[in-house]
Short mmCIF file of N, CA, C and O in Angstrom, two decimals:
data_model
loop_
_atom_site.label_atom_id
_atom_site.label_comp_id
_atom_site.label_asym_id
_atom_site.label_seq_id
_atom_site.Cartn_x
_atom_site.Cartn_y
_atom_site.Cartn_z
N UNK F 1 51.48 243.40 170.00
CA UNK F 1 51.85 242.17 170.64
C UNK F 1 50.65 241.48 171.25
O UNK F 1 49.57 242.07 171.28
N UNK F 2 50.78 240.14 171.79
CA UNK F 2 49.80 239.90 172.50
C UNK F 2 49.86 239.90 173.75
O UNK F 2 50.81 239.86 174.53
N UNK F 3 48.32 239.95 173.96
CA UNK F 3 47.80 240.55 175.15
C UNK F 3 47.37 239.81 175.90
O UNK F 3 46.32 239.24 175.61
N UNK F 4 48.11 239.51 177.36
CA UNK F 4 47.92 238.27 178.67
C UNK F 4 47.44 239.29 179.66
O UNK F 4 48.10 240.18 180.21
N UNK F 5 45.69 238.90 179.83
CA UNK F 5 45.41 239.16 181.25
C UNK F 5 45.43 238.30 182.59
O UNK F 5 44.82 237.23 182.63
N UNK F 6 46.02 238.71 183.50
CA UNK F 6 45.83 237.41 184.27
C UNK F 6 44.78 237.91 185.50
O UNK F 6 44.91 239.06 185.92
N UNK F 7 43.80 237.09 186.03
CA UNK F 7 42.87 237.94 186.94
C UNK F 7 42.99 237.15 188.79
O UNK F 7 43.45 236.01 188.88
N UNK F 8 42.74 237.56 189.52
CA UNK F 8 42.41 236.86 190.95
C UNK F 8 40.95 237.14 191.30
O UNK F 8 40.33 238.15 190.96
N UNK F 9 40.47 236.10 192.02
CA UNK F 9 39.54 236.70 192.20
C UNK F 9 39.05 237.49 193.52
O UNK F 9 39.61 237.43 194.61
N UNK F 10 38.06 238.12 193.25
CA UNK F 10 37.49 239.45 193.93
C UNK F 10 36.61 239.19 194.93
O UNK F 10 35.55 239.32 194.32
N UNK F 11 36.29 238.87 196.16
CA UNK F 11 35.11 238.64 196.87
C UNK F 11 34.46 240.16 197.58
O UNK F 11 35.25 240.99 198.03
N UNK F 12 33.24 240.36 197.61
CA UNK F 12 32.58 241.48 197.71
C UNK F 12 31.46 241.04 198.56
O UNK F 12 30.67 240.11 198.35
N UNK F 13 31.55 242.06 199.77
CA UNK F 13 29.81 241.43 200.66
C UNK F 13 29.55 243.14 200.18
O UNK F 13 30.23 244.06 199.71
N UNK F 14 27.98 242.88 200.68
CA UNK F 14 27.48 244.27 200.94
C UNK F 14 27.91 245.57 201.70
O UNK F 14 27.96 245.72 202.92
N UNK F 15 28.18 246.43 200.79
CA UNK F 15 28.81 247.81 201.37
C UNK F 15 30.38 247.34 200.84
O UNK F 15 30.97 248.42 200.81
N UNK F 16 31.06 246.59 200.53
CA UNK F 16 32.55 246.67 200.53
C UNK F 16 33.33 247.24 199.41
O UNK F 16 32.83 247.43 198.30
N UNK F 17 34.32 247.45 199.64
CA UNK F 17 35.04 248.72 198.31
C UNK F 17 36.58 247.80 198.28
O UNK F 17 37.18 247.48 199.31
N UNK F 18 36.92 247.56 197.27
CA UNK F 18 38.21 246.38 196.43
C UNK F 18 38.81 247.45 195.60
O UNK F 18 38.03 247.91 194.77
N UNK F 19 40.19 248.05 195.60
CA UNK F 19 40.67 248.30 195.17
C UNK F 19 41.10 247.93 194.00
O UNK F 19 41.78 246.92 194.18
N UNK F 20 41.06 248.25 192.73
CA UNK F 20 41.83 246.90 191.56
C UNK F 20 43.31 247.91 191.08
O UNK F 20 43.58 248.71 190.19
N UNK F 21 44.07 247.23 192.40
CA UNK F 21 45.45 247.78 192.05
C UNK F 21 45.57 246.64 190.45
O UNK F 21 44.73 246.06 189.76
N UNK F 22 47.48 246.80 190.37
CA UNK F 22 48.03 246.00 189.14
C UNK F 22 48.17 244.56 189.46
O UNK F 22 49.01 243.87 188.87
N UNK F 23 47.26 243.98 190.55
CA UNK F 23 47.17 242.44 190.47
C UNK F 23 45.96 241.69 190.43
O UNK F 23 45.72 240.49 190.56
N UNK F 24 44.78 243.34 190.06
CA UNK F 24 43.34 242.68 190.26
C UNK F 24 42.71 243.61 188.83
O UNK F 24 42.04 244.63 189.00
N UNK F 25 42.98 243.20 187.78
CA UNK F 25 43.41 242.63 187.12
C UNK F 25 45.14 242.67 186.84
O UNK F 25 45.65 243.58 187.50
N UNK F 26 45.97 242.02 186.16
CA UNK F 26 47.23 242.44 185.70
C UNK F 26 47.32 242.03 184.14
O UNK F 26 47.06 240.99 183.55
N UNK F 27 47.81 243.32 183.72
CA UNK F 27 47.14 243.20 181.61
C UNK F 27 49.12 243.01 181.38
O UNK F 27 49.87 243.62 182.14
N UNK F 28 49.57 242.29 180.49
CA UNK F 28 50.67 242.88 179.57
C UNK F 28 50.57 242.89 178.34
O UNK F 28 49.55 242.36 177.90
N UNK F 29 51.35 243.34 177.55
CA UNK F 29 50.70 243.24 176.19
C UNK F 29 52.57 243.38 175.25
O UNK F 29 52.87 243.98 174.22
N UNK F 30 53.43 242.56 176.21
CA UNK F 30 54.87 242.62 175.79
C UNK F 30 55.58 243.84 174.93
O UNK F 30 56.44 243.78 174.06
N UNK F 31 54.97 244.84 175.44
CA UNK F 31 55.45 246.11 174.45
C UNK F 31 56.58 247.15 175.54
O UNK F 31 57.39 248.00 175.17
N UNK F 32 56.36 246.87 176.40
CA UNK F 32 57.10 247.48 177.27
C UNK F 32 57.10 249.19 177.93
O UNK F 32 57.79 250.04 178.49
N UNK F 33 55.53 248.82 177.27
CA UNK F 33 54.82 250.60 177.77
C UNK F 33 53.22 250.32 178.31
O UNK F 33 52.12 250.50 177.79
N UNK F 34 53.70 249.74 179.72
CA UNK F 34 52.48 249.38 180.47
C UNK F 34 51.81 250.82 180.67
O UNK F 34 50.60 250.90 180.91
N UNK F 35 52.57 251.92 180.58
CA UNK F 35 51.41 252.71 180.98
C UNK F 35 50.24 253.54 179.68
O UNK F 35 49.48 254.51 179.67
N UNK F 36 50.53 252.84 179.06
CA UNK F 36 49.76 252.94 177.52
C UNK F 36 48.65 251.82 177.43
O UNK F 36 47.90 251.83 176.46
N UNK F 37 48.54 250.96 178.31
CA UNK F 37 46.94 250.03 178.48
C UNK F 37 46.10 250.56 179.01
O UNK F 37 46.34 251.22 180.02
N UNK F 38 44.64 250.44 178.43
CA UNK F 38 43.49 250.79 178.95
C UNK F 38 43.12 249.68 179.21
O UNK F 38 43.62 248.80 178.51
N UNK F 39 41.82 249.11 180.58
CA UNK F 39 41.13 248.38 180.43
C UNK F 39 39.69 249.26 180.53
O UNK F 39 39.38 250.20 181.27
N UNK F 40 38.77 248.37 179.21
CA UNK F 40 37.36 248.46 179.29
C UNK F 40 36.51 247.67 180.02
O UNK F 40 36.67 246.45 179.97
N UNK F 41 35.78 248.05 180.56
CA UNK F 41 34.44 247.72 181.82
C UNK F 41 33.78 247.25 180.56
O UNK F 41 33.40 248.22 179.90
N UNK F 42 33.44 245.88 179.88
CA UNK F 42 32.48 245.50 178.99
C UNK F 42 31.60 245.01 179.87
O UNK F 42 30.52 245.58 179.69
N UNK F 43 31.52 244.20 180.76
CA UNK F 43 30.16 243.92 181.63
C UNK F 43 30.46 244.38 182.91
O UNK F 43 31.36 243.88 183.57
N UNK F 44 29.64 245.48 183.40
CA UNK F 44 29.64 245.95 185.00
C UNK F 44 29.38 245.73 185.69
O UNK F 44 28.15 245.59 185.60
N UNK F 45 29.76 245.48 186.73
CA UNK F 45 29.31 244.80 188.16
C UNK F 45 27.69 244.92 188.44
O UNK F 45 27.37 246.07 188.11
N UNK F 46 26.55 244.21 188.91
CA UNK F 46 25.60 243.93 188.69
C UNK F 46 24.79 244.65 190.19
O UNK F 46 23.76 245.27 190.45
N UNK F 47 25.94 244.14 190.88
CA UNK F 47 25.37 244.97 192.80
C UNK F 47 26.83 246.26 192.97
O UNK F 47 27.66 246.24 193.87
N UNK F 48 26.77 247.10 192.00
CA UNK F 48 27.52 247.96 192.24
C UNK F 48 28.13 248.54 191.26
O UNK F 48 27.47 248.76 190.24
N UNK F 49 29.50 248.94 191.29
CA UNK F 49 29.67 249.98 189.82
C UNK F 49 31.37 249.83 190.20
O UNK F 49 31.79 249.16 191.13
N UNK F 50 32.34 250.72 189.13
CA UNK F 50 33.38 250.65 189.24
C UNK F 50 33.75 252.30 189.10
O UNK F 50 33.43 253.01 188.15
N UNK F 51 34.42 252.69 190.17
CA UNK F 51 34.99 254.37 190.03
C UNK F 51 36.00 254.62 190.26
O UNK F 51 36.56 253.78 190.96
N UNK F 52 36.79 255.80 189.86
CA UNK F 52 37.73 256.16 190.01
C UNK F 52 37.75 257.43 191.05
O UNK F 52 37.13 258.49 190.93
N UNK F 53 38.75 257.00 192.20
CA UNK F 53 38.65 257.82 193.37
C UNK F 53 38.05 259.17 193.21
O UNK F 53 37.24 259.69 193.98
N UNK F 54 38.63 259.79 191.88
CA UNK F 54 38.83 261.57 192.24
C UNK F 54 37.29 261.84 191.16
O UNK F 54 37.09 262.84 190.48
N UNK F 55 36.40 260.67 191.29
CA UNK F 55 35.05 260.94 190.47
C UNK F 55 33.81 259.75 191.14
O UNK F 55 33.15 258.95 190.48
N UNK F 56 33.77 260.00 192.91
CA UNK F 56 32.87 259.02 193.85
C UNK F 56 31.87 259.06 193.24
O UNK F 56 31.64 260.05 192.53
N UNK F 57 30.93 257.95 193.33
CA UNK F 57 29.60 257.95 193.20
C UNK F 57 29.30 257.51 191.11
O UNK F 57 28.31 257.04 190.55
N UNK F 58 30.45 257.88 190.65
CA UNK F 58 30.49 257.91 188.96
C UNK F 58 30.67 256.71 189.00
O UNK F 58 31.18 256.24 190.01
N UNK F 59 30.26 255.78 187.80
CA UNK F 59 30.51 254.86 187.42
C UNK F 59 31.29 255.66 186.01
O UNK F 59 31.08 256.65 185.32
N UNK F 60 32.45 254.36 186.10
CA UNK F 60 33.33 254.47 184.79
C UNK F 60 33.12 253.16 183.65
O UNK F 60 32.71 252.07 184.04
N UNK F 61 33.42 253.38 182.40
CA UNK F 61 33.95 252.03 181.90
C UNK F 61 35.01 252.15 181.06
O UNK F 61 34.89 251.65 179.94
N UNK F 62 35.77 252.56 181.28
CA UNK F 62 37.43 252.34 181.42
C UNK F 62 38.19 253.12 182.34
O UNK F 62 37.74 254.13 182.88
N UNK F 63 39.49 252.58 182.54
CA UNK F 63 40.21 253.03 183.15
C UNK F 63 42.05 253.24 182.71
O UNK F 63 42.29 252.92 181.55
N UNK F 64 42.90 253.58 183.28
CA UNK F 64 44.48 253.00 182.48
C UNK F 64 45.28 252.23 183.53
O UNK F 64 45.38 252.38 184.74
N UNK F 65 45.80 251.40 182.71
CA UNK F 65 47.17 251.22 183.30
C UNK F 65 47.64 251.77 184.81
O UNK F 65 47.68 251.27 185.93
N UNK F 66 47.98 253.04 184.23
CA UNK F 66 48.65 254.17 185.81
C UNK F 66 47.35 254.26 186.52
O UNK F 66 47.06 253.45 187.40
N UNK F 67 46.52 255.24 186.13
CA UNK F 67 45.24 254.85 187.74
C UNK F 67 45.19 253.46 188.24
O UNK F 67 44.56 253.44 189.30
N UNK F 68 45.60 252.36 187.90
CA UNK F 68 45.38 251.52 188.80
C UNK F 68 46.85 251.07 189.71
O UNK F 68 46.72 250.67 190.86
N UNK F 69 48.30 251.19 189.04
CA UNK F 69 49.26 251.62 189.68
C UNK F 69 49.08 252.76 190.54
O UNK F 69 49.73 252.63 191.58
N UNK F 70 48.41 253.85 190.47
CA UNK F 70 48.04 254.49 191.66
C UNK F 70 47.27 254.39 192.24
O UNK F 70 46.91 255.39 192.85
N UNK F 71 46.44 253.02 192.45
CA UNK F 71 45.75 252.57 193.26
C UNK F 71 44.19 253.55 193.23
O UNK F 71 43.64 253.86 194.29
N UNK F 72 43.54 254.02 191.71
CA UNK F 72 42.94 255.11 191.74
C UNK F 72 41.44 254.18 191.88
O UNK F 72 40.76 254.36 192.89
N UNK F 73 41.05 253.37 191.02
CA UNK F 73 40.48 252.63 190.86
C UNK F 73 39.44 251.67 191.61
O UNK F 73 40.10 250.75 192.10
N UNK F 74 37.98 251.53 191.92
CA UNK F 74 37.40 250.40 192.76
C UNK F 74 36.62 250.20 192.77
O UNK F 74 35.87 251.17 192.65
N UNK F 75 36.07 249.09 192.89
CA UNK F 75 34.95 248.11 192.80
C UNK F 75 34.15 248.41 194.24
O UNK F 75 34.51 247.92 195.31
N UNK F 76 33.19 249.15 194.10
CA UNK F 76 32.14 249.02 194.79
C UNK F 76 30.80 248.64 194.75
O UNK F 76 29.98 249.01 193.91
N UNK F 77 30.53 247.66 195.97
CA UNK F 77 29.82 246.87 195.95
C UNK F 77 28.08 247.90 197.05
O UNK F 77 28.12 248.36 198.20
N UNK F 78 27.18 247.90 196.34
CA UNK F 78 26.11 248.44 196.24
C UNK F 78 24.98 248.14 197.88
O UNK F 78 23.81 248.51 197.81
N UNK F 79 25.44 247.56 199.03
CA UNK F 79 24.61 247.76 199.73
C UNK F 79 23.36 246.36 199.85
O UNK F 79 22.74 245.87 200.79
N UNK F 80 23.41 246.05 198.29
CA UNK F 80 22.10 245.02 198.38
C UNK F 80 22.56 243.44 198.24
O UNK F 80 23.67 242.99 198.00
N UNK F 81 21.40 242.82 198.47
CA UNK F 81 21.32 241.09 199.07
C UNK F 81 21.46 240.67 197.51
O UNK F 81 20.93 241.13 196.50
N UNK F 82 22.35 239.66 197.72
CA UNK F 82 22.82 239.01 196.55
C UNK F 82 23.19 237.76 196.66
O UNK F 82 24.01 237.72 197.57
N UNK F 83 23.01 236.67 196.21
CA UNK F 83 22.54 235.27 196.67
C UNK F 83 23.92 234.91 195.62
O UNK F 83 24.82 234.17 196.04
N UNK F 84 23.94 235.27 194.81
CA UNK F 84 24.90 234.59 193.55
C UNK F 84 25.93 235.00 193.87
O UNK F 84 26.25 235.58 194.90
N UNK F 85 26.86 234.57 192.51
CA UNK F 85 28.80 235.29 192.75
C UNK F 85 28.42 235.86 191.39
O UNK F 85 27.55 235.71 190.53
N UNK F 86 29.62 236.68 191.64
CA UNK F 86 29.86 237.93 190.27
C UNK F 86 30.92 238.03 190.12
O UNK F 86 31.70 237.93 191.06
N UNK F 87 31.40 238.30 188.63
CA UNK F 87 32.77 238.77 188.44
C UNK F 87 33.20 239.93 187.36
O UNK F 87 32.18 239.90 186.67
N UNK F 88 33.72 240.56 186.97
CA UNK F 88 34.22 241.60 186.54
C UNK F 88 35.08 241.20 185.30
O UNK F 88 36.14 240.57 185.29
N UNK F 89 34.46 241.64 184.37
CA UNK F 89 35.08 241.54 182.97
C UNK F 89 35.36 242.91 181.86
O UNK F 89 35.87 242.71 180.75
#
């Protein structure tokens, strides 16, 4: 089927950690087995990385569906000075 992501966006200062529950991003793909989506990390956050709770400090590039219904998932932001905006794809 096809596949509707819909995104919000994310604001991040230095040091901050964003959860990406199921509304940061939200994927459907009309099949009716949300917990069968993966999303892939194709470009990674630039002042920071994306991990999954029960693996700190790891950067991932993917994740599913359910880890982010369980709120497993997050965008952490790296500590350093950053003049620009960024976003997560």
């Amino acid at each position: 089927g096809d596949i509707v992501l819909l995104t919000k966006p994310v604001t991040l200062t230095e040091g901050d950690r964003v959860t990406l529950a199921t509304d940061v991003p939200l994927a459907t793909d009309g099949t009716s087995k949300p917990e069968k989506l993966l999303y892939a990390v194709s470009l990674p956050p630039v002042h920071g990385q994306i991990e999954h709770i029960n693996y700190p400090s790891m950067p991932i590039s993917s994740y599913s569906q359910l880890d982010a219904v369980a709120q497993k998932v997050s965008n952490i932001h790296d500590n350093s000075h950053c003049a620009g905006r960024e976003s997560l794809r």
